CSV table of C-alpha atoms and ligand atoms in Angstrom, one decimal:
chain,number,residue,atom,x,y,z
A,1,MET,CA,43.0,-24.2,-54.3
A,2,PRO,CA,42.6,-23.3,-58.0
A,3,LYS,CA,41.4,-19.8,-58.7
A,4,ILE,CA,38.2,-19.4,-60.8
A,5,LEU,CA,37.2,-16.4,-62.8
A,6,ALA,CA,33.4,-15.8,-62.8
A,7,THR,CA,32.4,-13.2,-65.4
A,8,GLY,CA,29.1,-11.8,-64.5
A,9,GLY,CA,29.6,-13.0,-61.0
A,10,ALA,CA,27.7,-10.1,-59.4
A,11,GLY,CA,24.5,-11.1,-61.1
A,12,PHE,CA,21.7,-13.3,-60.0
A,13,ILE,CA,23.1,-16.7,-60.9
A,14,GLY,CA,26.7,-15.6,-60.7
A,15,SER,CA,26.5,-14.5,-56.9
A,16,HIS,CA,25.1,-17.9,-56.0
A,17,VAL,CA,27.8,-19.7,-58.0
A,18,VAL,CA,30.5,-17.6,-56.4
A,19,LEU,CA,29.3,-18.3,-52.9
A,20,GLU,CA,29.1,-22.1,-53.7
A,21,LEU,CA,32.7,-22.1,-55.2
A,22,LEU,CA,34.1,-20.2,-52.2
A,23,ASN,CA,32.4,-22.6,-49.8
A,24,SER,CA,33.8,-25.5,-51.8
A,25,GLY,CA,37.3,-24.2,-51.2
A,26,TYR,CA,38.0,-22.4,-54.6
A,27,GLU,CA,39.4,-18.9,-54.8
A,28,VAL,CA,37.3,-16.7,-57.0
A,29,VAL,CA,37.8,-13.5,-59.0
A,30,VAL,CA,34.6,-11.8,-60.2
A,31,PHE,CA,34.7,-9.6,-63.3
A,32,ASP,CA,31.5,-7.7,-63.9
A,33,ASN,CA,30.6,-4.3,-65.4
A,34,LEU,CA,27.5,-4.0,-63.0
A,35,SER,CA,25.2,-3.2,-65.9
A,36,ASN,CA,22.6,-5.4,-64.4
A,37,SER,CA,23.7,-6.0,-60.8
A,38,SER,CA,25.1,-4.4,-57.7
A,39,VAL,CA,28.4,-4.7,-56.0
A,40,LYS,CA,26.4,-5.3,-52.8
A,41,SER,CA,25.7,-8.9,-53.9
A,42,ILE,CA,29.5,-9.6,-53.9
A,43,GLU,CA,30.0,-7.8,-50.5
A,44,ARG,CA,27.3,-10.0,-49.0
A,45,VAL,CA,28.7,-13.2,-50.6
A,46,GLY,CA,32.1,-12.2,-49.0
A,47,ARG,CA,30.5,-12.0,-45.6
A,48,MET,CA,28.6,-15.3,-46.0
A,49,SER,CA,31.5,-17.4,-47.2
A,50,ASN,CA,34.8,-18.9,-46.2
A,51,GLY,CA,36.8,-16.3,-48.2
A,52,ALA,CA,36.0,-13.1,-49.9
A,53,PRO,CA,36.1,-13.0,-53.7
A,54,VAL,CA,38.2,-10.5,-55.5
A,55,PHE,CA,36.0,-8.0,-57.3
A,56,ILE,CA,37.2,-6.3,-60.5
A,57,GLU,CA,34.7,-3.9,-62.3
A,58,GLY,CA,35.2,-4.3,-66.0
A,59,ASP,CA,33.6,-5.1,-69.3
A,60,ILE,CA,34.2,-8.4,-71.3
A,61,ARG,CA,34.5,-6.3,-74.4
A,62,ASP,CA,37.6,-4.7,-72.9
A,63,GLY,CA,40.6,-6.9,-74.0
A,64,ALA,CA,43.1,-4.7,-72.1
A,65,ALA,CA,41.2,-5.1,-68.8
A,66,LEU,CA,41.1,-8.8,-69.3
A,67,ASP,CA,44.8,-8.9,-70.0
A,68,ALA,CA,45.4,-7.0,-66.8
A,69,LEU,CA,43.2,-9.5,-64.9
A,70,PHE,CA,45.0,-12.6,-66.3
A,71,GLU,CA,48.4,-11.1,-65.7
A,72,ALA,CA,47.5,-10.4,-62.0
A,73,HIS,CA,45.8,-13.7,-61.3
A,74,ASP,CA,46.7,-17.3,-62.2
A,75,ILE,CA,43.2,-18.4,-63.3
A,76,ALA,CA,42.6,-22.2,-63.6
A,77,ALA,CA,39.2,-22.0,-65.2
A,78,VAL,CA,36.6,-19.4,-66.3
A,79,ILE,CA,32.9,-19.6,-65.7
A,80,HIS,CA,31.4,-17.2,-68.2
A,81,LEU,CA,28.1,-15.8,-67.0
A,82,ALA,CA,28.4,-12.2,-68.2
A,83,GLY,CA,25.8,-11.3,-70.8
A,84,LEU,CA,22.5,-9.8,-71.7
A,85,LYS,CA,19.4,-12.0,-71.1
A,86,ALA,CA,16.1,-10.1,-71.8
A,87,VAL,CA,14.3,-11.9,-74.7
A,88,GLY,CA,12.1,-8.9,-75.6
A,89,GLU,CA,15.0,-6.4,-75.6
A,90,SER,CA,17.0,-8.8,-77.8
A,91,VAL,CA,14.1,-8.5,-80.4
A,92,SER,CA,14.0,-4.7,-80.3
A,93,HIS,CA,17.8,-4.2,-80.0
A,94,PRO,CA,19.5,-7.3,-81.4
A,95,GLU,CA,22.7,-5.3,-81.9
A,96,ARG,CA,23.3,-5.1,-78.2
A,97,TYR,CA,23.0,-8.9,-77.9
A,98,TYR,CA,25.4,-9.6,-80.8
A,99,ASP,CA,27.9,-7.1,-79.3
A,100,VAL,CA,27.8,-8.0,-75.6
A,101,ASN,CA,27.0,-11.7,-75.9
A,102,VAL,CA,28.8,-12.6,-79.1
A,103,ALA,CA,31.6,-10.1,-79.5
A,104,GLY,CA,32.1,-9.9,-75.7
A,105,SER,CA,32.5,-13.6,-75.4
A,106,THR,CA,35.0,-13.7,-78.4
A,107,CYS,CA,37.0,-11.1,-76.7
A,108,LEU,CA,37.1,-13.1,-73.4
A,109,PHE,CA,38.1,-16.4,-75.3
A,110,ASN,CA,40.8,-14.4,-77.1
A,111,ALA,CA,42.1,-13.1,-73.8
A,112,MET,CA,42.1,-16.7,-72.4
A,113,LEU,CA,44.1,-17.8,-75.5
A,114,ARG,CA,46.6,-15.1,-75.0
A,115,HIS,CA,47.2,-16.1,-71.4
A,116,GLY,CA,47.0,-19.9,-71.6
A,117,VAL,CA,43.8,-20.2,-69.7
A,118,LYS,CA,42.3,-23.4,-71.2
A,119,HIS,CA,39.2,-24.3,-69.2
A,120,GLY,CA,35.8,-22.7,-69.7
A,121,VAL,CA,32.2,-23.2,-68.6
A,122,PHE,CA,29.6,-21.3,-70.5
A,123,SER,CA,26.2,-20.3,-69.2
A,124,SER,CA,23.9,-21.2,-72.0
A,125,SER,CA,20.1,-21.6,-71.9
A,126,ALA,CA,17.4,-24.1,-72.8
A,127,THR,CA,16.1,-21.4,-75.0
A,128,VAL,CA,18.5,-22.6,-77.6
A,129,TYR,CA,16.0,-25.5,-78.2
A,130,GLY,CA,13.5,-23.0,-79.6
A,131,GLU,CA,10.0,-24.5,-80.0
A,132,PRO,CA,10.4,-28.3,-79.8
A,133,ALA,CA,7.3,-30.5,-80.1
A,134,PRO,CA,5.6,-31.5,-76.8
A,135,GLU,CA,6.4,-35.2,-77.7
A,136,THR,CA,10.1,-34.5,-77.3
A,137,MET,CA,9.6,-33.8,-73.6
A,138,PRO,CA,11.6,-34.2,-71.3
A,139,MET,CA,14.3,-32.9,-73.7
A,140,ASP,CA,17.8,-34.4,-73.7
A,141,GLU,CA,20.8,-32.7,-75.2
A,142,HIS,CA,20.2,-34.4,-78.6
A,143,VAL,CA,17.0,-32.4,-79.3
A,144,PRO,CA,17.8,-30.2,-82.3
A,145,THR,CA,18.5,-26.6,-81.6
A,146,GLY,CA,16.6,-23.8,-83.2
A,147,PRO,CA,16.4,-20.6,-81.2
A,148,VAL,CA,13.7,-18.2,-82.2
A,149,ASN,CA,14.9,-14.9,-80.9
A,150,PRO,CA,18.2,-13.0,-81.0
A,151,TYR,CA,19.0,-13.8,-77.4
A,152,GLY,CA,18.7,-17.5,-78.1
A,153,LYS,CA,20.7,-17.1,-81.3
A,154,THR,CA,23.5,-15.4,-79.4
A,155,LYS,CA,23.6,-18.2,-76.8
A,156,LEU,CA,23.9,-20.9,-79.5
A,157,MET,CA,26.6,-18.9,-81.4
A,158,VAL,CA,28.7,-18.6,-78.3
A,159,GLU,CA,28.3,-22.4,-77.7
A,160,GLN,CA,29.6,-23.0,-81.2
A,161,ILE,CA,32.5,-20.5,-80.9
A,162,LEU,CA,33.7,-22.0,-77.6
A,163,THR,CA,33.3,-25.6,-79.0
A,164,ASP,CA,35.4,-24.7,-82.1
A,165,ILE,CA,38.2,-23.0,-80.1
A,166,THR,CA,38.3,-25.8,-77.6
A,167,SER,CA,38.5,-28.3,-80.4
A,168,VAL,CA,41.9,-27.1,-81.5
A,169,GLY,CA,43.5,-25.4,-78.5
A,170,PRO,CA,46.1,-27.6,-76.9
A,171,GLY,CA,44.9,-28.7,-73.5
A,172,TRP,CA,41.5,-26.9,-73.9
A,173,ARG,CA,38.5,-28.4,-72.2
A,174,SER,CA,35.1,-26.7,-71.9
A,175,LEU,CA,31.6,-27.4,-70.8
A,176,VAL,CA,28.3,-25.8,-72.0
A,177,LEU,CA,25.5,-25.7,-69.4
A,178,ARG,CA,22.1,-25.2,-70.6
A,179,TYR,CA,19.9,-23.9,-67.7
A,180,PHE,CA,16.2,-24.4,-67.7
A,181,ASN,CA,14.3,-21.8,-65.5
A,182,PRO,CA,16.5,-20.7,-62.6
A,183,VAL,CA,14.5,-19.3,-59.6
A,184,GLY,CA,14.7,-19.1,-55.8
A,185,ALA,CA,17.5,-17.6,-53.7
A,186,HIS,CA,20.1,-18.6,-51.2
A,187,THR,CA,18.2,-19.8,-48.2
A,188,SER,CA,19.7,-17.0,-45.9
A,189,GLY,CA,17.6,-14.4,-47.9
A,190,GLN,CA,20.8,-12.4,-48.2
A,191,ILE,CA,21.3,-12.7,-52.1
A,192,GLY,CA,18.7,-13.2,-54.8
A,193,GLU,CA,17.3,-11.9,-58.0
A,194,ASP,CA,17.1,-8.2,-58.4
A,195,PRO,CA,15.5,-7.3,-61.8
A,196,LEU,CA,16.0,-3.7,-62.9
A,197,GLY,CA,12.6,-2.3,-64.1
A,198,PHE,CA,9.7,-4.4,-65.1
A,199,PRO,CA,10.1,-8.1,-64.3
A,200,ASP,CA,9.5,-10.2,-67.4
A,201,ASN,CA,9.7,-13.6,-65.7
A,202,LEU,CA,7.1,-15.5,-63.6
A,203,PHE,CA,9.0,-15.8,-60.3
A,204,PRO,CA,10.2,-12.2,-60.0
A,205,PHE,CA,6.8,-10.9,-61.0
A,206,ILE,CA,4.9,-13.0,-58.4
A,207,ALA,CA,7.5,-11.9,-55.8
A,208,GLN,CA,6.6,-8.2,-56.5
A,209,VAL,CA,2.8,-8.9,-56.3
A,210,ALA,CA,3.5,-10.6,-53.0
A,211,THR,CA,5.3,-7.5,-51.6
A,212,GLY,CA,2.6,-5.2,-53.0
A,213,ARG,CA,4.8,-3.6,-55.7
A,214,ARG,CA,2.6,-5.0,-58.4
A,215,LYS,CA,-1.2,-5.4,-58.2
A,216,ILE,CA,-2.0,-8.7,-59.9
A,217,LEU,CA,-0.3,-11.6,-61.6
A,218,ASN,CA,-1.5,-12.1,-65.2
A,219,ILE,CA,-1.5,-15.8,-66.0
A,220,PHE,CA,-0.6,-15.8,-69.7
A,221,GLY,CA,-3.1,-18.3,-71.2
A,222,ASP,CA,-5.1,-21.1,-69.6
A,223,ASP,CA,-6.0,-22.8,-73.0
A,224,TYR,CA,-2.8,-24.8,-73.4
A,225,ASP,CA,-2.9,-28.5,-73.9
A,226,THR,CA,-1.8,-29.3,-70.3
A,227,PRO,CA,-3.8,-30.7,-67.3
A,228,ASP,CA,-4.7,-27.3,-65.9
A,229,GLY,CA,-4.5,-25.3,-69.2
A,230,THR,CA,-1.5,-23.2,-68.2
A,231,ALA,CA,2.1,-23.6,-69.6
A,232,ILE,CA,4.6,-25.9,-68.0
A,233,ARG,CA,8.3,-25.2,-67.2
A,234,ASP,CA,11.2,-26.9,-65.5
A,235,TYR,CA,12.0,-24.5,-62.6
A,236,ILE,CA,15.3,-25.1,-60.9
A,237,HIS,CA,16.6,-23.7,-57.6
A,238,VAL,CA,19.4,-21.4,-58.1
A,239,MET,CA,21.5,-23.2,-55.4
A,240,ASP,CA,21.0,-26.5,-57.2
A,241,LEU,CA,22.3,-24.6,-60.3
A,242,ALA,CA,25.2,-23.2,-58.4
A,243,ARG,CA,26.2,-26.7,-57.1
A,244,GLY,CA,26.0,-27.8,-60.7
A,245,HIS,CA,28.7,-25.2,-61.5
A,246,VAL,CA,31.0,-26.5,-58.8
A,247,LYS,CA,30.5,-30.0,-60.2
A,248,ALA,CA,31.3,-28.7,-63.7
A,249,ILE,CA,34.6,-27.1,-62.5
A,250,ASP,CA,35.5,-30.2,-60.5
A,251,TYR,CA,34.9,-32.2,-63.7
A,252,LEU,CA,37.0,-29.9,-66.0
A,253,LEU,CA,39.9,-29.8,-63.5
A,254,GLY,CA,39.7,-33.5,-62.8
A,255,SER,CA,40.9,-36.5,-64.7
A,256,LYS,CA,37.7,-37.4,-66.6
A,257,ALA,CA,37.4,-34.5,-68.8
A,258,VAL,CA,38.7,-35.0,-72.4
A,259,ASP,CA,40.9,-32.5,-74.1
A,260,ASN,CA,39.4,-30.6,-77.1
A,261,GLU,CA,35.8,-31.6,-76.1
A,262,THR,CA,32.9,-29.4,-75.1
A,263,PRO,CA,30.2,-31.5,-73.7
A,264,VAL,CA,26.7,-29.9,-73.6
A,265,VAL,CA,24.8,-30.5,-70.3
A,266,ASN,CA,21.2,-29.7,-69.4
A,267,LEU,CA,20.7,-28.4,-65.9
A,268,GLY,CA,17.0,-28.9,-64.8
A,269,THR,CA,15.0,-30.9,-62.4
A,270,GLY,CA,13.2,-33.1,-64.9
A,271,HIS,CA,9.9,-32.1,-63.3
A,272,GLY,CA,7.5,-29.6,-64.9
A,273,ALA,CA,5.2,-27.2,-63.0
A,274,SER,CA,2.4,-25.2,-64.5
A,275,VAL,CA,1.8,-21.5,-63.9
A,276,LYS,CA,-1.1,-22.4,-61.7
A,277,ASP,CA,1.2,-24.8,-59.7
A,278,VAL,CA,3.6,-22.0,-59.2
A,279,HIS,CA,1.0,-19.6,-58.2
A,280,ALA,CA,-0.4,-22.1,-55.6
A,281,ALA,CA,3.1,-22.9,-54.3
A,282,TRP,CA,3.8,-19.2,-53.8
A,283,GLU,CA,0.5,-18.7,-51.8
A,284,ALA,CA,1.5,-21.6,-49.6
A,285,ALA,CA,5.0,-20.2,-49.1
A,286,CYS,CA,3.7,-16.7,-48.3
A,287,GLY,CA,0.8,-17.9,-46.2
A,288,PHE,CA,-1.7,-15.4,-48.0
A,289,LYS,CA,-3.6,-15.1,-51.2
A,290,ILE,CA,-1.8,-13.6,-54.2
A,291,ALA,CA,-4.1,-11.8,-56.7
A,292,ALA,CA,-4.1,-13.4,-60.2
A,293,GLN,CA,-6.2,-13.3,-63.3
A,294,VAL,CA,-6.1,-15.1,-66.5
A,295,ALA,CA,-4.8,-13.0,-69.5
A,296,PRO,CA,-4.1,-13.8,-73.2
A,297,ARG,CA,-1.2,-16.0,-74.1
A,298,ARG,CA,2.2,-14.2,-74.3
A,299,ALA,CA,3.6,-14.2,-77.9
A,300,GLY,CA,6.4,-16.7,-78.4
A,301,ASP,CA,5.5,-19.0,-75.3
A,302,VAL,CA,5.6,-22.7,-75.8
A,303,THR,CA,3.3,-25.2,-74.0
A,304,ILE,CA,6.0,-27.2,-72.2
A,305,TYR,CA,9.7,-27.0,-71.6
A,306,CYS,CA,11.1,-29.7,-69.4
A,307,ALA,CA,14.7,-31.2,-69.1
A,308,ASP,CA,16.0,-34.6,-69.2
A,309,ALA,CA,18.9,-34.1,-66.9
A,310,THR,CA,20.3,-37.7,-67.0
A,311,LYS,CA,23.6,-36.6,-68.6
A,312,ALA,CA,24.3,-34.1,-65.7
A,313,LYS,CA,23.8,-37.0,-63.3
A,314,GLU,CA,26.0,-39.4,-65.3
A,315,MET,CA,28.7,-37.0,-66.3
A,316,LEU,CA,28.9,-34.6,-63.4
A,317,GLY,CA,27.3,-36.7,-60.6
A,318,TRP,CA,24.8,-33.8,-60.1
A,319,GLU,CA,21.1,-33.8,-59.7
A,320,ALA,CA,18.7,-31.2,-58.4
A,321,GLU,CA,17.6,-31.6,-54.8
A,322,PHE,CA,15.1,-28.8,-54.1
A,323,ASP,CA,11.4,-28.8,-54.9
A,324,LEU,CA,9.0,-26.1,-56.0
A,325,ALA,CA,8.0,-25.4,-52.4
A,326,LYS,CA,11.6,-24.7,-51.4
A,327,MET,CA,12.1,-22.5,-54.5
A,328,CYS,CA,9.1,-20.4,-53.5
A,329,GLU,CA,10.0,-20.2,-49.8
A,330,ASP,CA,13.5,-19.1,-50.5
A,331,HIS,CA,12.6,-16.6,-53.2
A,332,TRP,CA,9.9,-15.2,-50.9
A,333,ARG,CA,12.4,-14.9,-48.0
A,334,TRP,CA,14.8,-13.0,-50.1
A,335,GLN,CA,12.1,-10.7,-51.5
A,336,ALA,CA,10.4,-10.1,-48.2
A,337,ALA,CA,13.8,-9.1,-46.6
A,338,ASN,CA,14.8,-7.0,-49.6
A,339,PRO,CA,11.6,-5.6,-51.1
A,340,GLU,CA,13.7,-3.2,-53.2
A,341,GLY,CA,16.4,-5.7,-54.0
A,342,TYR,CA,19.9,-4.4,-53.3
A,343,ARG,CA,18.8,-0.7,-53.6
B,1,LIG,P1,22.2,-11.3,-64.6
B,1,LIG,O1,21.8,-10.1,-65.5
B,1,LIG,O2,21.7,-11.2,-63.1
B,1,LIG,O3,23.8,-11.5,-64.6
B,1,LIG,C1,24.6,-11.2,-65.7
B,1,LIG,C2,25.8,-10.4,-65.2
B,1,LIG,O4,26.6,-10.0,-66.3
B,1,LIG,C3,25.3,-9.1,-64.5
B,1,LIG,O5,25.9,-8.9,-63.3
B,1,LIG,C4,25.8,-7.9,-65.4
B,1,LIG,O6,26.1,-6.8,-64.8
B,1,LIG,C5,27.0,-8.7,-66.1
B,1,LIG,N1,27.3,-8.2,-67.5
B,1,LIG,C6,26.4,-7.9,-68.5
B,1,LIG,N2,27.1,-7.4,-69.5
B,1,LIG,C7,28.4,-7.4,-69.1
B,1,LIG,C8,29.6,-7.0,-69.8
B,1,LIG,N3,29.6,-6.6,-71.1
B,1,LIG,N4,30.8,-7.2,-69.2
B,1,LIG,C9,30.8,-7.6,-67.9
B,1,LIG,N5,29.8,-8.0,-67.2
B,1,LIG,C10,28.6,-7.9,-67.8
B,1,LIG,O7,21.7,-12.6,-65.2
B,1,LIG,P2,21.6,-14.1,-64.6
B,1,LIG,O8,20.2,-14.4,-64.6
B,1,LIG,O9,22.5,-14.2,-63.5
B,1,LIG,O10,22.3,-14.8,-65.9
B,1,LIG,C11,23.6,-15.2,-66.0
B,1,LIG,C12,23.9,-15.9,-67.2
B,1,LIG,O11,23.1,-17.1,-67.3
B,1,LIG,C13,23.6,-15.1,-68.5
B,1,LIG,O12,24.6,-15.4,-69.4
B,1,LIG,C14,22.3,-15.6,-69.0
B,1,LIG,O13,22.1,-15.5,-70.4
B,1,LIG,C15,22.3,-17.1,-68.6
B,1,LIG,N6,21.1,-17.7,-68.3
B,1,LIG,C16,20.1,-17.1,-67.4
B,1,LIG,C17,18.9,-17.7,-67.2
B,1,LIG,C18,17.9,-17.0,-66.3
B,1,LIG,O14,16.8,-17.3,-66.3
B,1,LIG,N7,18.4,-16.2,-65.4
B,1,LIG,C19,18.5,-18.8,-68.0
B,1,LIG,C20,19.4,-19.4,-68.9
B,1,LIG,C21,20.7,-18.8,-69.0
B,2,LIG,C1,12.1,-17.1,-70.2
B,2,LIG,C2,12.8,-16.7,-71.5
B,2,LIG,C3,13.9,-17.8,-71.8
B,2,LIG,C4,14.8,-17.9,-70.7
B,2,LIG,C5,14.0,-18.3,-69.4
B,2,LIG,C6,14.9,-18.4,-68.2
B,2,LIG,C7,11.0,-15.6,-72.7
B,2,LIG,C8,10.1,-15.6,-73.9
B,2,LIG,N1,11.8,-16.7,-72.5
B,2,LIG,O1,11.5,-18.3,-70.4
B,2,LIG,O2,14.6,-17.3,-73.0
B,2,LIG,O3,15.7,-18.9,-70.9
B,2,LIG,O4,13.0,-17.2,-69.2
B,2,LIG,O5,14.2,-18.3,-67.0
B,2,LIG,O6,11.1,-14.6,-72.0
B,2,LIG,N2,4.2,-16.1,-67.1
B,2,LIG,C9,2.9,-15.7,-66.7
B,2,LIG,N3,2.8,-14.4,-66.2
B,2,LIG,C10,3.9,-13.6,-66.0
B,2,LIG,C11,5.2,-14.1,-66.4
B,2,LIG,C12,5.2,-15.4,-67.0
B,2,LIG,O7,1.9,-16.4,-66.8
B,2,LIG,O8,3.8,-12.5,-65.6
B,2,LIG,C13,4.2,-17.5,-67.6
B,2,LIG,C14,4.8,-17.5,-69.0
B,2,LIG,O9,3.8,-17.5,-70.0
B,2,LIG,C15,5.4,-19.0,-69.0
B,2,LIG,C16,5.9,-19.2,-67.6
B,2,LIG,O10,5.1,-18.3,-66.8
B,2,LIG,O11,4.5,-20.0,-69.3
B,2,LIG,C17,7.3,-18.9,-67.3
B,2,LIG,O12,7.6,-17.7,-67.8
B,2,LIG,P1,9.1,-17.0,-67.6
B,2,LIG,O13,9.5,-17.1,-66.2
B,2,LIG,O14,9.1,-15.7,-68.4
B,2,LIG,O15,10.1,-18.0,-68.3
B,2,LIG,P2,10.1,-18.7,-69.8
B,2,LIG,O16,9.0,-18.0,-70.6
B,2,LIG,O17,10.0,-20.2,-69.7
């Protein structure tokens, strides 16, 4: 079976993608500098799957390390997940984001060019849509982009770099996947999200309140123009997302993909849930009350973000299967079994 390189494959999304690739029969090489992850995720994936992934510790900004990898392994396609993803940090330290996300991706694409590796899937984010008007919901891929922070800008830049390289490289085919809000964990509870430090995002924060690591959930604003006043997002189970990557690789390596094209595909459920919906679903999953209070709005938050995922269904034959209850149950199983994450 073809061998797939997953940069950032030790991370939250990457570990689930690697597991799903292995269980679909692909061979996998993981390349990760472990700056935001643990090698334990890959060890566990190896124990849970049909075949263990090869793990190489390294940085995507290190061209020589990438050369050594591509010389040692005959890679059919790359799934490029490695990068920095904290919106707040990207505002205070934009240089890190341009260095790792933009320069690092360019270094990777140059190494692919040197070694004749012509297929790439890029982990982008719905955040590239910026602050679209609520009337544009659910958003398809034609909604104009307009990222409002350095993180989002780097994601859009890398989309454009990959698109341009693909457009002229003989035999090149790529895919950009724009994820909405990935949450949950593998249903075994063995692998999951393990944020270092203070969790910025809703699911990991609630998970830490549920285990007692944090005292109370702050609901950021209940005066939005939504049915219950709290903001709405399109949460997607990470295993649905992982399956979407296998479909993306199947597509790129199959007969339907077109040379020199880089389609952009939203991966979301198409269903929105409010912060209060999420809080209630977590209480149901845990079977106990989770302390919460209404707090002021968080700067930069939008009222509603929701995907139109029709293109993913038509082009990749993919659609999300898991609902909010399953996302909370699986996230909670992982967190309860691993209250300190991989540490
Ligand atoms: P993560 O931090 O868990 O995974 C990223 C991985 O990349 C980590 O294992 C980290 O160690 C590695 N990495 C970082 N810099 C590196 C470098 N210079 N060289 C090699 N490896 C490096 O994050 P995640 O949530 O799994 O996100 C994966 C990708 O998906 C990222 O590109 C992110 O921007 C994108 N994305 C994530 C979300 C989300 O909510 N989690 C949403 C949209 C898009
Ligand atoms: C965040 C990122 C976005 C990224 C996405 C991926 C920001 C500003 N945006 O989006 O770039 O693509 O994650 O998952 O960080 N909330 C609370 N209390 C909390 C935490 C969050 O009420 O303690 C609310 C937020 O106000 C928001 C919702 O929960 O309405 C979801 O928040 P979050 O999980 O941080 O995701 P996004 O803001 O959608």
